[in-house]
Coordinates of C-alpha atoms in Angstrom, one line a residue:
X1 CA -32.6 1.3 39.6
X2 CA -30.1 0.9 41.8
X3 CA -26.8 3.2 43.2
X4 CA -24.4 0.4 41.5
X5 CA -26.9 0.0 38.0
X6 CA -26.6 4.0 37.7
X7 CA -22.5 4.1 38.2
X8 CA -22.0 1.6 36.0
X9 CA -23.8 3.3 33.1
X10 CA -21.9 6.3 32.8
X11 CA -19.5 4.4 32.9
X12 CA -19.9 1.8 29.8
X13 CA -20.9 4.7 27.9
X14 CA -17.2 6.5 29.2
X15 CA -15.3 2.8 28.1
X16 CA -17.7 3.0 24.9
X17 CA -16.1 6.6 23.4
X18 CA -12.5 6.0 24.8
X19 CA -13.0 2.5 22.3
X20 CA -14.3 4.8 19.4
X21 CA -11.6 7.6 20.0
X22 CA -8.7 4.9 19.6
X23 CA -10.2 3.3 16.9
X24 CA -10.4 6.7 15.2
X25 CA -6.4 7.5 16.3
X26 CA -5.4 3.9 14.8
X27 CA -7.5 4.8 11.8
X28 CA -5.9 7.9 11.2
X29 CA -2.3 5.7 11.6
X30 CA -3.5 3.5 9.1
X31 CA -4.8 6.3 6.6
X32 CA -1.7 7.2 4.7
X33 CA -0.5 3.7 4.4
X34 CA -4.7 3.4 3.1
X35 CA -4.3 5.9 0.6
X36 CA -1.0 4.9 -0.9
X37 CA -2.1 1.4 -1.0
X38 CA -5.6 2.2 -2.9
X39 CA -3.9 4.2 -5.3
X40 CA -0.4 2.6 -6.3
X41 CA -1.6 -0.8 -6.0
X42 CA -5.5 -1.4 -5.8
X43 CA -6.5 0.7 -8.7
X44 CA -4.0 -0.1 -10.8
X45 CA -5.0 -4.1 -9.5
X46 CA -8.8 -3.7 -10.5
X47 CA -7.8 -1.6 -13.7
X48 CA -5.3 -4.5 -15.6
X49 CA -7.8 -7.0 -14.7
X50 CA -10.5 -4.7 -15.9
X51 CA -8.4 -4.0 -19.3
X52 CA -7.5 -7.9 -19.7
X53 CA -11.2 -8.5 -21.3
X54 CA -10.6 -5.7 -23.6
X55 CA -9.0 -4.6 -27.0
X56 CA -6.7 -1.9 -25.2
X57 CA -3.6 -0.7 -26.8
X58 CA -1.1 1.7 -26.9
X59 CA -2.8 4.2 -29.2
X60 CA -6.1 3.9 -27.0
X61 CA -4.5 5.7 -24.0
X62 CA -5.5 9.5 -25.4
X63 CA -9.1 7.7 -25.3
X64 CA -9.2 4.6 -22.8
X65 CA -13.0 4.8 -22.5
X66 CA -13.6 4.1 -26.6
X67 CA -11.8 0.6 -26.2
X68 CA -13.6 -2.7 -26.8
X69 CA -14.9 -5.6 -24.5
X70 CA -13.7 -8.5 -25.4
X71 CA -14.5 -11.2 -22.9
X72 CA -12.0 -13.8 -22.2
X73 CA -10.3 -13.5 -26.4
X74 CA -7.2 -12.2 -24.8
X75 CA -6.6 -15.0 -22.5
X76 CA -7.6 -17.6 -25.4
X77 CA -5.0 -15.8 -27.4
X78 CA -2.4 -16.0 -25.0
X79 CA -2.6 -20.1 -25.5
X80 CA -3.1 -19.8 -29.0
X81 CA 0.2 -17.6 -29.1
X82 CA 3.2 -20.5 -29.6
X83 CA 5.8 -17.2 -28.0
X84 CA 3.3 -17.6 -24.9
X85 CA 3.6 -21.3 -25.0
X86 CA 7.0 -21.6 -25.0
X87 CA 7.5 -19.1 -21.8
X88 CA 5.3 -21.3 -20.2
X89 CA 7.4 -24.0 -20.3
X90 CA 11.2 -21.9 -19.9
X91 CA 8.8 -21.3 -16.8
X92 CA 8.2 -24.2 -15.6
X93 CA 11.6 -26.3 -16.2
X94 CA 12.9 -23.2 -14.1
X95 CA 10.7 -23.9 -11.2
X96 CA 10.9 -27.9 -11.7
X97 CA 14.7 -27.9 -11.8
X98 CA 15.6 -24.7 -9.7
X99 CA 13.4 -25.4 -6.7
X100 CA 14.2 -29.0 -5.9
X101 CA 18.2 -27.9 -6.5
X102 CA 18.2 -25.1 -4.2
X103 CA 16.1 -26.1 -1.6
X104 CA 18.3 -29.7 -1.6
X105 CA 21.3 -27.7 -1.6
X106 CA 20.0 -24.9 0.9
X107 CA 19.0 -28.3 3.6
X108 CA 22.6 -29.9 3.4
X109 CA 24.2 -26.4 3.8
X110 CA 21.9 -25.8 6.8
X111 CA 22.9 -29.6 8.3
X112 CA 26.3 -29.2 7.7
X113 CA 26.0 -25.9 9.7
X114 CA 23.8 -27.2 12.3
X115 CA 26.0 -30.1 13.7
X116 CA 28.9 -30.6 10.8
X117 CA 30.9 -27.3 11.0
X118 CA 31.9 -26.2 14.1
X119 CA 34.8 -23.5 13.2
X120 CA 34.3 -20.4 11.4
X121 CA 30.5 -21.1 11.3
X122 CA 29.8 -17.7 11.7
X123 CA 32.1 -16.8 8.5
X124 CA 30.8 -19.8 6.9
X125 CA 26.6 -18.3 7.2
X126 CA 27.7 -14.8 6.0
X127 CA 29.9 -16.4 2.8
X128 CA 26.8 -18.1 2.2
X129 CA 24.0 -15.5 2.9
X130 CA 26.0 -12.7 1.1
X131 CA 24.5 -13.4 -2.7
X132 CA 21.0 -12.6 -1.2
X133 CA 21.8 -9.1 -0.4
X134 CA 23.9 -8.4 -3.6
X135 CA 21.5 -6.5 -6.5
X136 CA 20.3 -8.8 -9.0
X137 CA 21.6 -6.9 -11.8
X138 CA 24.9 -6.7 -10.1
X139 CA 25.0 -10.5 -10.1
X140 CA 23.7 -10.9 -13.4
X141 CA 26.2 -8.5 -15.0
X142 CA 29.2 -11.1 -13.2
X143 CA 27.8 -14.1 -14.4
X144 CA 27.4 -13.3 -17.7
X145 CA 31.3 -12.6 -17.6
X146 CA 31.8 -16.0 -15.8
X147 CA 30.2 -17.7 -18.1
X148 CA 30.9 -16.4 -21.6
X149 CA 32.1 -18.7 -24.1
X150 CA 35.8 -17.1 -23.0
X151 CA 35.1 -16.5 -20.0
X152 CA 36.0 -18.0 -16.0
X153 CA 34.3 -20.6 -16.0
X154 CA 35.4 -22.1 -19.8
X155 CA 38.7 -21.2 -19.3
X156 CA 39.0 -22.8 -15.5
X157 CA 37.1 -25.8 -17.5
X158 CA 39.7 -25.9 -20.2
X159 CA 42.7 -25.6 -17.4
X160 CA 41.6 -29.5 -16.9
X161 CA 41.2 -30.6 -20.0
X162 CA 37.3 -29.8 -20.8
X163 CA 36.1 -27.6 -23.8
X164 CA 33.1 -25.8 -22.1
X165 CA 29.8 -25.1 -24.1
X166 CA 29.0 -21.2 -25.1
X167 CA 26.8 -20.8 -21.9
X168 CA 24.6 -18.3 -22.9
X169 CA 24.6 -18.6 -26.7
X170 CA 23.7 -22.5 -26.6
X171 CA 20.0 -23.5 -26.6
X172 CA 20.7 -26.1 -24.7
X173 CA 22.7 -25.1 -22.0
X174 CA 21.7 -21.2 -21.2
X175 CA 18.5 -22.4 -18.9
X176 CA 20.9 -24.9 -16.7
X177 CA 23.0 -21.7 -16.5
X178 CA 20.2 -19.4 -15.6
X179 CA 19.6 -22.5 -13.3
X180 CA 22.8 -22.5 -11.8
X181 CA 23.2 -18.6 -11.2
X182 CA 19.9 -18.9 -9.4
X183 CA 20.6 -21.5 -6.9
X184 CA 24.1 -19.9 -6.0
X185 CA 22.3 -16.5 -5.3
X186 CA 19.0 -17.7 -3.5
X187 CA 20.4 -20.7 -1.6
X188 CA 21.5 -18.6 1.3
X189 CA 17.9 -17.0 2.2
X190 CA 16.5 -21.1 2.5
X191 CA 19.7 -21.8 4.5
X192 CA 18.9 -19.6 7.1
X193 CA 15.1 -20.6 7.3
X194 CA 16.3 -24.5 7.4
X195 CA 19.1 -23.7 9.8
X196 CA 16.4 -22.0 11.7
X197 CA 13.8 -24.9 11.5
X198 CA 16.6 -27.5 12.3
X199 CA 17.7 -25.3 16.0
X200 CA 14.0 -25.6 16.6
X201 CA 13.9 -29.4 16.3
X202 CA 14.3 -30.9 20.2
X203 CA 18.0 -32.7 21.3
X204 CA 16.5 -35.4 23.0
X205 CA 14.3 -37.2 20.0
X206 CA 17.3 -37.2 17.6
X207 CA 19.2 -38.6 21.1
X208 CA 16.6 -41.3 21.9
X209 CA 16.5 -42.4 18.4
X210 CA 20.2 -43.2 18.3
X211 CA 20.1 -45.1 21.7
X212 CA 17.5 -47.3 19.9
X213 CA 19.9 -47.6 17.5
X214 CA 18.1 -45.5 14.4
X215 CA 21.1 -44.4 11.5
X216 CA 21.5 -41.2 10.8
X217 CA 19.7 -41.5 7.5
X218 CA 16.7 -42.8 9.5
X219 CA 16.8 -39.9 12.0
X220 CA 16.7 -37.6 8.6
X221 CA 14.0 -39.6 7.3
X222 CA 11.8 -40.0 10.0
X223 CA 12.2 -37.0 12.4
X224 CA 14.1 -34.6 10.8
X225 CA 12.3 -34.0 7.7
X226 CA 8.8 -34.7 9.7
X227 CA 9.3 -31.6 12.5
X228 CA 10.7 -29.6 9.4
X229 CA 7.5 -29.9 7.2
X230 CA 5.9 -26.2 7.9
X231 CA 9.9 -25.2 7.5
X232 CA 9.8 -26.7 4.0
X233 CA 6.9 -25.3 3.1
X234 CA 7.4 -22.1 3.7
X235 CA 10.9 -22.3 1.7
X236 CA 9.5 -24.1 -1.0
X237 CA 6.8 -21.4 -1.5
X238 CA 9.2 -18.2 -1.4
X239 CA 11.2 -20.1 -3.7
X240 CA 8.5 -20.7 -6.0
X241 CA 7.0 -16.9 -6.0
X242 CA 10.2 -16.0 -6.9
X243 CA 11.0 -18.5 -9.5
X244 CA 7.8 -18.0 -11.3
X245 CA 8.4 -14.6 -11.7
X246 CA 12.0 -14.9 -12.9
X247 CA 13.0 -11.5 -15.2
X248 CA 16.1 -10.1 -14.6
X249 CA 18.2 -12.7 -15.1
X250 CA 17.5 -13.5 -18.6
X251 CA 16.6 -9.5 -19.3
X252 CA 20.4 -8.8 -17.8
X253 CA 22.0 -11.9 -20.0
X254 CA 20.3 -13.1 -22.6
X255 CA 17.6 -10.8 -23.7
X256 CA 15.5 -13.8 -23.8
X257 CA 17.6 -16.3 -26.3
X258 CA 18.9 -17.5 -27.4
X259 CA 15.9 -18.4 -30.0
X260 CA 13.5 -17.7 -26.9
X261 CA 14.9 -20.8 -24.8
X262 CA 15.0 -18.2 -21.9
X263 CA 12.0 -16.3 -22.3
X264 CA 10.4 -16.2 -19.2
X265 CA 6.3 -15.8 -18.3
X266 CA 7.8 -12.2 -17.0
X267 CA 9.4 -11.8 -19.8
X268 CA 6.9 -12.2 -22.4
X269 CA 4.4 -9.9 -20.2
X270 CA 7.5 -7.3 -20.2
X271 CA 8.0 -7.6 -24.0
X272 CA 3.6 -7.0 -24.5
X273 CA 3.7 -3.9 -22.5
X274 CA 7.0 -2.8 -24.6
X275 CA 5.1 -4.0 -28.0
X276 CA 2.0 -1.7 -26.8
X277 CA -0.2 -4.5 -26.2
X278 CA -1.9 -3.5 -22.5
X279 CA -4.5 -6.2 -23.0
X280 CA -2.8 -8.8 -23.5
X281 CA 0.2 -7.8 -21.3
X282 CA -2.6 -7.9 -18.4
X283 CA -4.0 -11.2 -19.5
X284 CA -0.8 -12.3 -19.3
X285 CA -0.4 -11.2 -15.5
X286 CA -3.5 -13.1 -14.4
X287 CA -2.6 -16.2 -16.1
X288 CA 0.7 -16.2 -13.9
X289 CA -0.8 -14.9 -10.8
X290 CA -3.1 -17.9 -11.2
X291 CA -0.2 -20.7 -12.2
X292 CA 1.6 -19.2 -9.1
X293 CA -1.5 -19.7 -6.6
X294 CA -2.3 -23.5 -7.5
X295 CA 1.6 -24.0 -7.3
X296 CA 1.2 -22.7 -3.9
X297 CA -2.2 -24.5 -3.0
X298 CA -0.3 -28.2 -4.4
X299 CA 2.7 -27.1 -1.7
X300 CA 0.2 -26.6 1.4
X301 CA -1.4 -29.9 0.4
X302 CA 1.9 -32.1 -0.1
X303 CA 3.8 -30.5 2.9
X304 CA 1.2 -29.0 5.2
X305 CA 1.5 -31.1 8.9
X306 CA -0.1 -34.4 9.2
X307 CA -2.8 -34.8 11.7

């Protein structure tokens, strides 16, 4: 063995425990965080999906262990239940209309800001980011004043001659409300991404297009909205987490009505849990945990880069 083979020994084995000592100190970093995590959010993970395939209830909490399996009844009740159904579909024409309208409306904000509005565009991003960091109670409480059957909204509508629906009353018209108050409060969190994604986007290529004489709507079309793709994806998939899981608003202003036409997915778990019913509260969970990871999977296949 040589001088050099011996030296370098001690020495591996010296790298080898200074490797295992920091791994212990980052370990003992990461250990509280560890802890709080396994028990305020993986336990109580693995025990609702563990009590979705039984019969638990309310009264079996004095004696969780006597409940019965199940299987997958609760689940086939929940699409047997015609209360589930229709929060299905509040759900969805929530997330069909609302996402499309604010991200649209979050993009021309962001263009406009980008190259439109030169003055005040400082004053003009805080005007428009400043819903996002109001509570969504707080905003809920003020819209449901705005848009009483008396209230702004109605009476700036009758100031020109319009006799404005009962918002919040009307079958009809309290989801395109909900709708409404959703895009005004979220639109400034997409406008910033956009904003972001469009600053990122190279001069030159929108530059070279126009000297080859490319409109404006073709430099939208065909480099804009290209470069912007992981941009728009992103956005359209924080929207959609949050959409999905829509609660307060209709908790805060419509308890749900009127005649369930705002009864959310969220809602109807929220009601379950309130009514007792564990189970099916927890089945309930899943189902929407699931609707919200396809709805992401279809956005990473539609929007994801091209090769």
């Amino acid at each position: 063995m040589t001088a050099a083979t011996a030296t370098a020994k001690p020495g591996r084995r010296r790298a080898s425990r200074d490797a295992r000592r920091q791994a212990w100190v980052a370990w003992g970093f990461a250990a509280p965080y560890m802890v709080f995590f396994a028990v305020f959010m993986l336990i109580p993970i693995v025990s609702s999906f563990a009590m979705s395939f039984t019969d638990f209830r309310a009264q079996d909490i004095p004696n969780p262990f006597a409940v019965g399996f199940v299987a997958f009844d609760q689940y086939t009740g929940l699409f047997r239940n015609a209360q589930f159904l229709n929060s299905l579909g509040v759900t969805f024409y929530f997330v069909l209309v609302g996402i499309p309208l604010t991200m649209a409306v979050a993009l021309l904000l962001a263009l406009a800001l980008n190259s439109g509005i030169e003055r005040f565009r400082a004053v003009y991003r805080v005007g428009f980011y400043l819903p996002v960091v109001c509570s969504i109670v707080a905003v809920a409480v003020v819209w449901r004043f705005i848009l009483q059957d008396e209230g702004v909204l109605n009476a700036a509508l009758g100031a020109v001659g319009i006799n404005g629906p009962n918002w919040l009353n009307d079958t009809f018209w309290a989801m395109p409300a909900m709708i409404l108050m959703a895009v005004w409060r979220n639109v400034g969190t997409l406008m910033i991404i956009f904003l972001a994604g469009l600053q990122g986007i190279a001069p030159e290529m929108k530059e070279a297009s126009a000297v080859d004489g490319a409109t404006i709507w073709r430099r939208f079309v065909h480099i804009t909205l290209p470069l912007m793709r992981p941009t728009l994806l992103l956005g359209a998939i924080l929207t959609s987490v949050g959409y999905l899981q829509f609660f307060e608003e209709p908790f805060v202003m419509t308890n749900g009505g009127p005649l369930n036409a705002t009864l959310s997915v969220s809602y109807f778990i929220y009601n379950q849990f309130g009514f007792g019913n564990y189970a099916a509260a927890s089945a309930g969970s899943y189902v929407l945990f699931v609707i919200i990871a396809l709805l992401s999977l279809v956005q990473f296949r539609v929007l994801r880069e091209k090769d």
